[in-house]
PDB file of C-alpha atoms in Angstrom:
ATOM      1  CA  MET A 706     -12.787   8.166  31.494  1.00  0.00           C
ATOM      2  CA  HIS A 707     -11.026  11.420  32.386  1.00  0.00           C
ATOM      3  CA  VAL A 708     -13.305  14.447  32.251  1.00  0.00           C
ATOM      4  CA  GLU A 709     -10.694  16.452  30.304  1.00  0.00           C
ATOM      5  CA  LEU A 710     -11.219  14.179  27.296  1.00  0.00           C
ATOM      6  CA  LEU A 711     -14.975  14.767  27.061  1.00  0.00           C
ATOM      7  CA  ASP A 712     -14.597  17.510  24.468  1.00  0.00           C
ATOM      8  CA  LYS A 713     -12.687  15.111  22.176  1.00  0.00           C
ATOM      9  CA  LEU A 714     -15.521  12.544  21.905  1.00  0.00           C
ATOM     10  CA  ARG A 715     -18.186  12.665  19.209  1.00  0.00           C
ATOM     11  CA  CYS A 716     -21.377  10.885  18.119  1.00  0.00           C
ATOM     12  CA  LEU A 717     -21.147   7.997  15.649  1.00  0.00           C
ATOM     13  CA  ASN A 718     -23.939   9.356  13.470  1.00  0.00           C
ATOM     14  CA  ALA A 719     -23.307  11.591  10.466  1.00  0.00           C
ATOM     15  CA  HIS A 720     -24.444  15.150  11.182  1.00  0.00           C
ATOM     16  CA  GLU A 721     -23.034  18.537  12.144  1.00  0.00           C
ATOM     17  CA  ASP A 722     -20.099  18.433  14.524  1.00  0.00           C
ATOM     18  CA  SER A 723     -21.094  18.738  18.169  1.00  0.00           C
ATOM     19  CA  HIS A 724     -19.716  17.985  21.600  1.00  0.00           C
ATOM     20  CA  LEU A 725     -21.441  15.259  23.591  1.00  0.00           C
ATOM     21  CA  VAL A 726     -23.051  16.037  26.927  1.00  0.00           C
ATOM     22  CA  VAL A 727     -22.508  13.845  29.959  1.00  0.00           C
ATOM     23  CA  THR A 728     -24.624  12.762  32.900  1.00  0.00           C
ATOM     24  CA  THR A 729     -22.435  11.268  35.618  1.00  0.00           C
ATOM     25  CA  ALA A 730     -23.424   8.746  38.247  1.00  0.00           C
ATOM     26  CA  VAL A 731     -20.012   7.848  39.707  1.00  0.00           C
ATOM     27  CA  THR A 732     -16.870   9.991  39.390  1.00  0.00           C
ATOM     28  CA  VAL A 733     -13.563   9.168  41.090  1.00  0.00           C
ATOM     29  CA  ARG A 734     -10.729  11.729  40.988  1.00  0.00           C
ATOM     30  CA  ARG A 735     -12.032  13.354  37.793  1.00  0.00           C
ATOM     31  CA  HIS A 736     -12.490   9.967  36.116  1.00  0.00           C
ATOM     32  CA  ILE A 737     -16.080   9.099  35.183  1.00  0.00           C
ATOM     33  CA  ARG A 738     -16.755   5.504  36.202  1.00  0.00           C
ATOM     34  CA  GLU A 739     -20.497   5.377  35.516  1.00  0.00           C
ATOM     35  CA  GLY A 740     -22.584   7.725  33.421  1.00  0.00           C
ATOM     36  CA  LEU A 741     -24.152   8.454  30.069  1.00  0.00           C
ATOM     37  CA  LEU A 742     -23.009  10.454  27.044  1.00  0.00           C
ATOM     38  CA  GLY A 743     -25.713  12.033  24.904  1.00  0.00           C
ATOM     39  CA  CYS A 744     -25.683  13.703  21.505  1.00  0.00           C
ATOM     40  CA  PRO A 745     -27.582  17.027  21.507  1.00  0.00           C
ATOM     41  CA  VAL A 746     -28.092  16.793  17.727  1.00  0.00           C
ATOM     42  CA  CYS A 747     -29.559  13.300  17.139  1.00  0.00           C
ATOM     43  CA  LYS A 748     -30.226  12.270  20.777  1.00  0.00           C
ATOM     44  CA  ALA A 749     -28.064   9.119  20.515  1.00  0.00           C
ATOM     45  CA  GLU A 750     -26.812   7.841  23.880  1.00  0.00           C
ATOM     46  CA  TYR A 751     -23.612   6.029  24.829  1.00  0.00           C
ATOM     47  CA  PRO A 752     -23.299   4.527  28.326  1.00  0.00           C
ATOM     48  CA  ILE A 753     -20.148   4.697  30.425  1.00  0.00           C
ATOM     49  CA  HIS A 754     -19.683   1.570  32.549  1.00  0.00           C
ATOM     50  CA  GLU A 755     -16.638   0.878  34.701  1.00  0.00           C
ATOM     51  CA  GLY A 756     -14.889   3.738  32.931  1.00  0.00           C
ATOM     52  CA  VAL A 757     -15.468   2.356  29.407  1.00  0.00           C
ATOM     53  CA  VAL A 758     -17.491   4.356  26.866  1.00  0.00           C
ATOM     54  CA  ASP A 759     -19.667   1.836  25.041  1.00  0.00           C
ATOM     55  CA  TYR A 760     -20.299   2.757  21.412  1.00  0.00           C
ATOM     56  CA  GLY A 761     -21.950  -0.615  20.807  1.00  0.00           C
ATOM     57  CA  PHE A 762     -19.082  -2.606  19.280  1.00  0.00           C
ATOM     58  CA  ASN A 763     -17.965  -5.856  20.889  1.00  0.00           C
ATOM     59  CA  ASP A 764     -15.944  -7.569  18.145  1.00  0.00           C
ATOM     60  CA  LEU A 765     -12.491  -6.190  18.921  1.00  0.00           C
ATOM     61  CA  PRO A 766      -9.994  -9.069  18.744  1.00  0.00           C
ATOM     62  CA  LEU A 767      -8.986 -10.940  21.876  1.00  0.00           C
ATOM     63  CA  LEU A 768      -5.572 -12.444  21.262  1.00  0.00           C
ATOM     64  CA  GLU A 769      -3.151 -14.587  23.211  1.00  0.00           C
ATOM     65  CA  LEU A 770       0.068 -12.605  22.965  1.00  0.00           C
ATOM     66  CA  SER A 771       3.570 -13.841  23.672  1.00  0.00           C
ATOM     67  CA  GLN A 772       5.773 -12.142  26.240  1.00  0.00           C
ATOM     68  CA  GLU A 773       7.859 -10.888  23.323  1.00  0.00           C
ATOM     69  CA  PHE A 774       4.975  -8.627  22.309  1.00  0.00           C
ATOM     70  CA  PHE A 775       5.413  -6.650  25.538  1.00  0.00           C
ATOM     71  CA  SER A 776       9.150  -6.115  25.010  1.00  0.00           C
ATOM     72  CA  GLU A 777      10.760  -2.735  25.584  1.00  0.00           C
ATOM     73  CA  GLU A 778      11.974  -2.884  21.979  1.00  0.00           C
ATOM     74  CA  ARG A 779       8.401  -2.906  20.680  1.00  0.00           C
ATOM     75  CA  VAL A 780       7.345  -0.116  23.025  1.00  0.00           C
ATOM     76  CA  THR A 781      10.317   1.987  21.939  1.00  0.00           C
ATOM     77  CA  LYS A 782       9.553   1.370  18.253  1.00  0.00           C
ATOM     78  CA  LEU A 783       5.949   2.544  18.544  1.00  0.00           C
ATOM     79  CA  ALA A 784       6.952   5.572  20.618  1.00  0.00           C
ATOM     80  CA  ALA A 785       9.497   6.522  17.930  1.00  0.00           C
ATOM     81  CA  MET A 786       6.976   6.027  15.119  1.00  0.00           C
ATOM     82  CA  LEU A 787       4.561   8.344  16.933  1.00  0.00           C
ATOM     83  CA  ALA A 788       7.354  10.900  17.450  1.00  0.00           C
ATOM     84  CA  LEU A 789       6.464  11.199  21.132  1.00  0.00           C
ATOM     85  CA  ASP A 790       8.194  14.103  22.872  1.00  0.00           C
ATOM     86  CA  GLU A 791       7.872  16.521  25.765  1.00  0.00           C
ATOM     87  CA  ARG A 792       5.245  18.659  24.015  1.00  0.00           C
ATOM     88  CA  GLY A 793       2.477  16.237  24.925  1.00  0.00           C
ATOM     89  CA  GLY A 794      -0.744  15.866  22.975  1.00  0.00           C
ATOM     90  CA  LEU A 795      -3.483  13.342  22.346  1.00  0.00           C
ATOM     91  CA  TYR A 796      -2.633   9.866  21.020  1.00  0.00           C
ATOM     92  CA  ILE A 797      -4.903   6.989  20.010  1.00  0.00           C
ATOM     93  CA  LEU A 798      -3.958   3.315  20.342  1.00  0.00           C
ATOM     94  CA  ASP A 799      -5.933   0.517  18.699  1.00  0.00           C
ATOM     95  CA  CYS A 800      -6.999  -2.643  20.499  1.00  0.00           C
ATOM     96  CA  VAL A 801      -3.787  -4.716  20.543  1.00  0.00           C
ATOM     97  CA  SER A 802      -1.310  -1.847  20.824  1.00  0.00           C
ATOM     98  CA  SER A 803      -3.448  -0.397  23.621  1.00  0.00           C
ATOM     99  CA  LEU A 804      -1.962  -3.062  25.899  1.00  0.00           C
ATOM    100  CA  LEU A 805       1.338  -1.149  25.664  1.00  0.00           C
ATOM    101  CA  THR A 806      -0.148   2.201  26.724  1.00  0.00           C
ATOM    102  CA  SER A 807       1.593   2.484  30.082  1.00  0.00           C
ATOM    103  CA  GLY A 808       5.003   1.799  28.529  1.00  0.00           C
ATOM    104  CA  ILE A 809       4.478   4.169  25.599  1.00  0.00           C
ATOM    105  CA  ALA A 810       3.210   6.907  27.930  1.00  0.00           C
ATOM    106  CA  LYS A 811       6.574   6.998  29.707  1.00  0.00           C
ATOM    107  CA  TYR A 812       8.067   8.617  26.601  1.00  0.00           C
ATOM    108  CA  SER A 813       5.695  11.583  26.870  1.00  0.00           C
ATOM    109  CA  PRO A 814       4.342  11.997  30.423  1.00  0.00           C
ATOM    110  CA  ASP A 815       2.301  15.093  29.515  1.00  0.00           C
ATOM    111  CA  SER A 816       0.392  13.309  26.731  1.00  0.00           C
ATOM    112  CA  GLN A 817      -3.093  11.833  26.948  1.00  0.00           C
ATOM    113  CA  PHE A 818      -4.105   8.471  25.507  1.00  0.00           C
ATOM    114  CA  ILE A 819      -7.437   7.197  24.216  1.00  0.00           C
ATOM    115  CA  VAL A 820      -7.590   3.462  23.503  1.00  0.00           C
ATOM    116  CA  LEU A 821      -9.939   1.003  21.844  1.00  0.00           C
ATOM    117  CA  SER A 822     -10.470  -2.021  24.059  1.00  0.00           C
ATOM    118  CA  ALA A 823     -13.427  -4.255  24.747  1.00  0.00           C
ATOM    119  CA  HIS A 824     -11.856  -6.667  27.157  1.00  0.00           C
ATOM    120  CA  GLN A 825      -9.989  -5.067  30.036  1.00  0.00           C
ATOM    121  CA  ALA A 826      -8.932  -1.911  31.830  1.00  0.00           C
ATOM    122  CA  ILE A 827      -5.866  -0.291  30.289  1.00  0.00           C
ATOM    123  CA  SER A 828      -3.246   1.266  32.545  1.00  0.00           C
ATOM    124  CA  GLY A 829      -2.272   4.762  31.425  1.00  0.00           C
ATOM    125  CA  ALA A 830      -5.391   5.362  29.315  1.00  0.00           C
ATOM    126  CA  GLY A 831      -7.376   8.539  29.855  1.00  0.00           C
ATOM    127  CA  ALA A 832     -10.369   7.076  28.014  1.00  0.00           C
ATOM    128  CA  ILE A 833     -11.331   3.581  26.862  1.00  0.00           C
ATOM    129  CA  LEU A 834     -13.748   3.301  23.945  1.00  0.00           C
ATOM    130  CA  ARG A 835     -15.628   0.200  22.826  1.00  0.00           C
ATOM    131  CA  SER A 836     -16.027   1.308  19.225  1.00  0.00           C
ATOM    132  CA  GLU A 837     -15.437   0.081  15.669  1.00  0.00           C
ATOM    133  CA  THR A 838     -14.170   3.506  14.547  1.00  0.00           C
ATOM    134  CA  LEU A 839     -12.722   6.626  16.167  1.00  0.00           C
ATOM    135  CA  PRO A 840     -15.631   8.897  17.185  1.00  0.00           C
ATOM    136  CA  LEU A 841     -13.388  11.874  17.838  1.00  0.00           C
ATOM    137  CA  ALA A 842     -13.243  15.589  17.105  1.00  0.00           C
ATOM    138  CA  PRO A 843     -11.639  16.453  13.752  1.00  0.00           C
ATOM    139  CA  GLY A 844      -7.892  17.071  13.937  1.00  0.00           C
ATOM    140  CA  CYS A 845      -7.603  16.403  17.670  1.00  0.00           C
ATOM    141  CA  ALA A 846      -4.877  13.693  17.659  1.00  0.00           C
ATOM    142  CA  ARG A 847      -1.114  14.080  17.249  1.00  0.00           C
ATOM    143  CA  GLY A 848      -0.652  10.363  16.621  1.00  0.00           C
ATOM    144  CA  ILE A 849      -2.658   7.194  16.012  1.00  0.00           C
ATOM    145  CA  VAL A 850      -1.665   3.508  15.957  1.00  0.00           C
ATOM    146  CA  LEU A 851      -3.982   1.131  14.097  1.00  0.00           C
ATOM    147  CA  ASP A 852      -3.761  -2.651  14.376  1.00  0.00           C
ATOM    148  CA  ARG A 853      -6.482  -3.391  11.807  1.00  0.00           C
ATOM    149  CA  SER A 854      -6.866  -2.579   8.118  1.00  0.00           C
ATOM    150  CA  SER A 855     -10.539  -1.657   8.421  1.00  0.00           C
ATOM    151  CA  ALA A 856     -11.587   0.929   5.811  1.00  0.00           C
ATOM    152  CA  SER A 857     -14.039   2.644   8.166  1.00  0.00           C
ATOM    153  CA  LEU A 858     -11.470   2.764  10.975  1.00  0.00           C
ATOM    154  CA  LEU A 859      -8.866   4.231   8.617  1.00  0.00           C
ATOM    155  CA  ARG A 860     -11.266   6.943   7.401  1.00  0.00           C
ATOM    156  CA  SER A 861     -12.110   7.962  10.942  1.00  0.00           C
ATOM    157  CA  ALA A 862      -8.409   8.006  11.864  1.00  0.00           C
ATOM    158  CA  ILE A 863      -7.592  10.402   9.021  1.00  0.00           C
ATOM    159  CA  LEU A 864     -10.352  12.758  10.183  1.00  0.00           C
ATOM    160  CA  ALA A 865      -9.147  12.666  13.788  1.00  0.00           C
ATOM    161  CA  LEU A 866      -5.474  13.232  12.904  1.00  0.00           C
ATOM    162  CA  ALA A 867      -4.074  16.749  13.057  1.00  0.00           C
ATOM    163  CA  PRO A 868      -2.030  18.118  10.136  1.00  0.00           C
ATOM    164  CA  GLY A 869       1.545  16.944  10.665  1.00  0.00           C
ATOM    165  CA  GLY A 870       0.330  14.128  12.951  1.00  0.00           C
ATOM    166  CA  ARG A 871       1.643  10.566  12.712  1.00  0.00           C
ATOM    167  CA  LEU A 872      -0.371   7.538  11.570  1.00  0.00           C
ATOM    168  CA  VAL A 873       0.978   4.024  12.186  1.00  0.00           C
ATOM    169  CA  ALA A 874      -0.857   1.247  10.328  1.00  0.00           C
ATOM    170  CA  PRO A 875      -0.372  -2.435   9.406  1.00  0.00           C
ATOM    171  CA  VAL A 876       2.017  -2.774   6.490  1.00  0.00           C
ATOM    172  CA  GLU A 877      -0.688  -4.329   4.284  1.00  0.00           C
ATOM    173  CA  THR A 878      -2.883  -1.225   4.634  1.00  0.00           C
ATOM    174  CA  ASN A 879      -3.150   0.815   1.443  1.00  0.00           C
ATOM    175  CA  LYS A 880      -1.825   4.344   1.827  1.00  0.00           C
ATOM    176  CA  PRO A 881      -4.757   6.751   2.091  1.00  0.00           C
ATOM    177  CA  ALA A 882      -4.887  10.107   0.357  1.00  0.00           C
ATOM    178  CA  GLY A 883      -3.424  12.918   2.437  1.00  0.00           C
ATOM    179  CA  ILE A 884      -0.775  10.737   4.112  1.00  0.00           C
ATOM    180  CA  THR A 885       2.943  10.785   3.262  1.00  0.00           C
ATOM    181  CA  ILE A 886       4.741   7.535   4.123  1.00  0.00           C
ATOM    182  CA  LEU A 887       7.896   8.177   6.175  1.00  0.00           C
ATOM    183  CA  ALA A 888       9.128   4.638   6.870  1.00  0.00           C
ATOM    184  CA  ARG A 889       8.031   1.002   6.983  1.00  0.00           C
ATOM    185  CA  ASP A 890       9.156  -2.347   8.332  1.00  0.00           C
ATOM    186  CA  ASP A 891       7.746  -5.865   8.042  1.00  0.00           C
ATOM    187  CA  GLU A 892       4.867  -5.032  10.418  1.00  0.00           C
ATOM    188  CA  TYR A 893       3.903  -1.352  10.143  1.00  0.00           C
ATOM    189  CA  TRP A 894       4.256   1.713   8.012  1.00  0.00           C
ATOM    190  CA  VAL A 895       4.312   5.178   9.554  1.00  0.00           C
ATOM    191  CA  GLY A 896       3.012   8.209   7.714  1.00  0.00           C
ATOM    192  CA  GLU A 897       2.398  11.882   8.336  1.00  0.00           C
ATOM    193  CA  ARG A 898      -0.803  13.799   7.712  1.00  0.00           C
ATOM    194  CA  GLU A 899      -0.073  16.319   5.001  1.00  0.00           C
ATOM    195  CA  LEU A 900      -0.432  19.980   5.870  1.00  0.00           C
ATOM    196  CA  SER A 901      -3.461  21.674   4.344  1.00  0.00           C
ATOM    197  CA  PRO A 902      -2.454  24.189   1.691  1.00  0.00           C
ATOM    198  CA  VAL A 903      -2.683  27.802   2.773  1.00  0.00           C
ATOM    199  CA  ILE A 904      -4.490  29.911   0.204  1.00  0.00           C
ATOM    200  CA  SER A 905      -3.757  33.601   0.473  1.00  0.00           C
ATOM    201  CA  GLU A 906      -6.219  36.160  -0.814  1.00  0.00           C
ATOM    202  CA  LEU A 907      -4.701  38.156  -3.662  1.00  0.00           C
ATOM    203  CA  ARG A 908      -5.419  41.855  -3.664  1.00  0.00           C
ATOM    204  CA  ARG A 909      -4.849  44.322  -6.466  1.00  0.00           C
ATOM    205  CA  ALA A 910      -2.109  46.760  -5.546  1.00  0.00           C
ATOM    206  CA  PRO A 911      -3.360  50.341  -5.195  1.00  0.00           C
ATOM    207  CA  ARG A 912      -2.468  52.654  -8.060  1.00  0.00           C
TER     208      ARG A 912
END
């Protein structure tokens, strides 16, 4: 896990927002290989082993995927749905799509990627989380790809997505509040997080 992504990670428990603190045992070229994340609010701990942050979830799907899944066409489609560009930013890829991280990253070399994966190292990922949801700082992500229609995962994705950010979800997923659907195909829909309304303070004009 790259040290630059530490400030994006959060505790799973519901309480005031707080950064996690890290104790490192093995660090290689600014990537933490072994260590421990701790929550200063509730004292929860999350181990880092072989670069994977373990949030205690081991039921991510392990699928046998055809070679077609890894096609350049699929990579290009997801990159377009995420609106990847030269500005960079933070992007989140769910368990199955995480296998395409290295290909997707080529469309935005200055971006960082956090992935959910329980089964293997992911080339191109700055952080690998073994988690059922996205324990991330509010509004930190420019784009998120979900492969599952989990209600708890969807809620956490909305919280992590920045205003104007892109959310890609399975086509059977119900559109959540605060998301405007931009396009859909037979597999995914892509939506955009609506901008929060700006409320200006009205002042009485001086007489």
